[in-house]
Short mmCIF file of C-alpha atoms in Angstrom, two decimals:
data_model
loop_
_atom_site.label_atom_id
_atom_site.label_comp_id
_atom_site.label_asym_id
_atom_site.label_seq_id
_atom_site.Cartn_x
_atom_site.Cartn_y
_atom_site.Cartn_z
CA UNK A 1 -5.37 -4.00 -8.20
CA UNK A 2 -5.12 -3.05 -4.51
CA UNK A 3 -8.03 -2.51 -2.11
CA UNK A 4 -7.29 -0.76 1.18
CA UNK A 5 -9.75 -1.34 4.00
CA UNK A 6 -10.41 1.70 6.19
CA UNK A 7 -10.82 5.38 5.54
CA UNK A 8 -8.41 7.03 7.92
CA UNK A 9 -5.72 9.42 6.75
CA UNK A 10 -3.18 6.60 6.78
CA UNK A 11 -5.20 4.79 4.09
CA UNK A 12 -4.87 7.83 1.86
CA UNK A 13 -1.12 8.02 2.55
CA UNK A 14 -0.68 4.32 1.78
CA UNK A 15 -2.79 4.60 -1.38
CA UNK A 16 -0.50 7.31 -2.72
CA UNK A 17 2.55 5.11 -2.16
CA UNK A 18 0.94 2.00 -3.65
CA UNK A 19 -0.40 3.94 -6.66
CA UNK A 20 3.13 4.30 -8.00
CA UNK A 21 3.30 0.54 -8.69
CA UNK A 22 -0.32 -0.70 -8.77
CA UNK A 23 -2.62 -0.52 -11.78
CA UNK A 24 -5.57 0.51 -9.58
CA UNK A 25 -5.96 1.47 -5.92
CA UNK A 26 -9.33 1.55 -4.16
CA UNK A 27 -10.18 2.59 -0.61
CA UNK A 28 -13.10 0.79 1.05
CA UNK A 29 -14.48 2.69 4.03
CA UNK A 30 -17.61 2.46 6.11
CA UNK A 31 -18.15 6.21 5.85
CA UNK A 32 -16.26 9.33 4.85
CA UNK A 33 -16.26 12.55 6.82
CA UNK A 34 -17.06 15.32 4.36
CA UNK A 35 -14.69 17.75 6.07
CA UNK A 36 -11.77 15.31 6.23
CA UNK A 37 -8.79 17.13 4.70
CA UNK A 38 -7.22 13.93 3.32
CA UNK A 39 -10.14 13.38 0.93
CA UNK A 40 -9.91 16.90 -0.46
CA UNK A 41 -6.28 16.45 -1.50
CA UNK A 42 -6.15 12.80 -2.53
CA UNK A 43 -4.53 13.16 -5.95
CA UNK A 44 -3.52 16.15 -8.03
#
């Protein structure tokens, strides 16, 4: 299980890479911008 701290686009990029080998990946962020493109296309 991996927990990434921070909600920037790089956290989403890293989570995609880590997800190939980790059982679970979670992103912990203070807040999420609703219009942030990275959150709309996190996983297929």
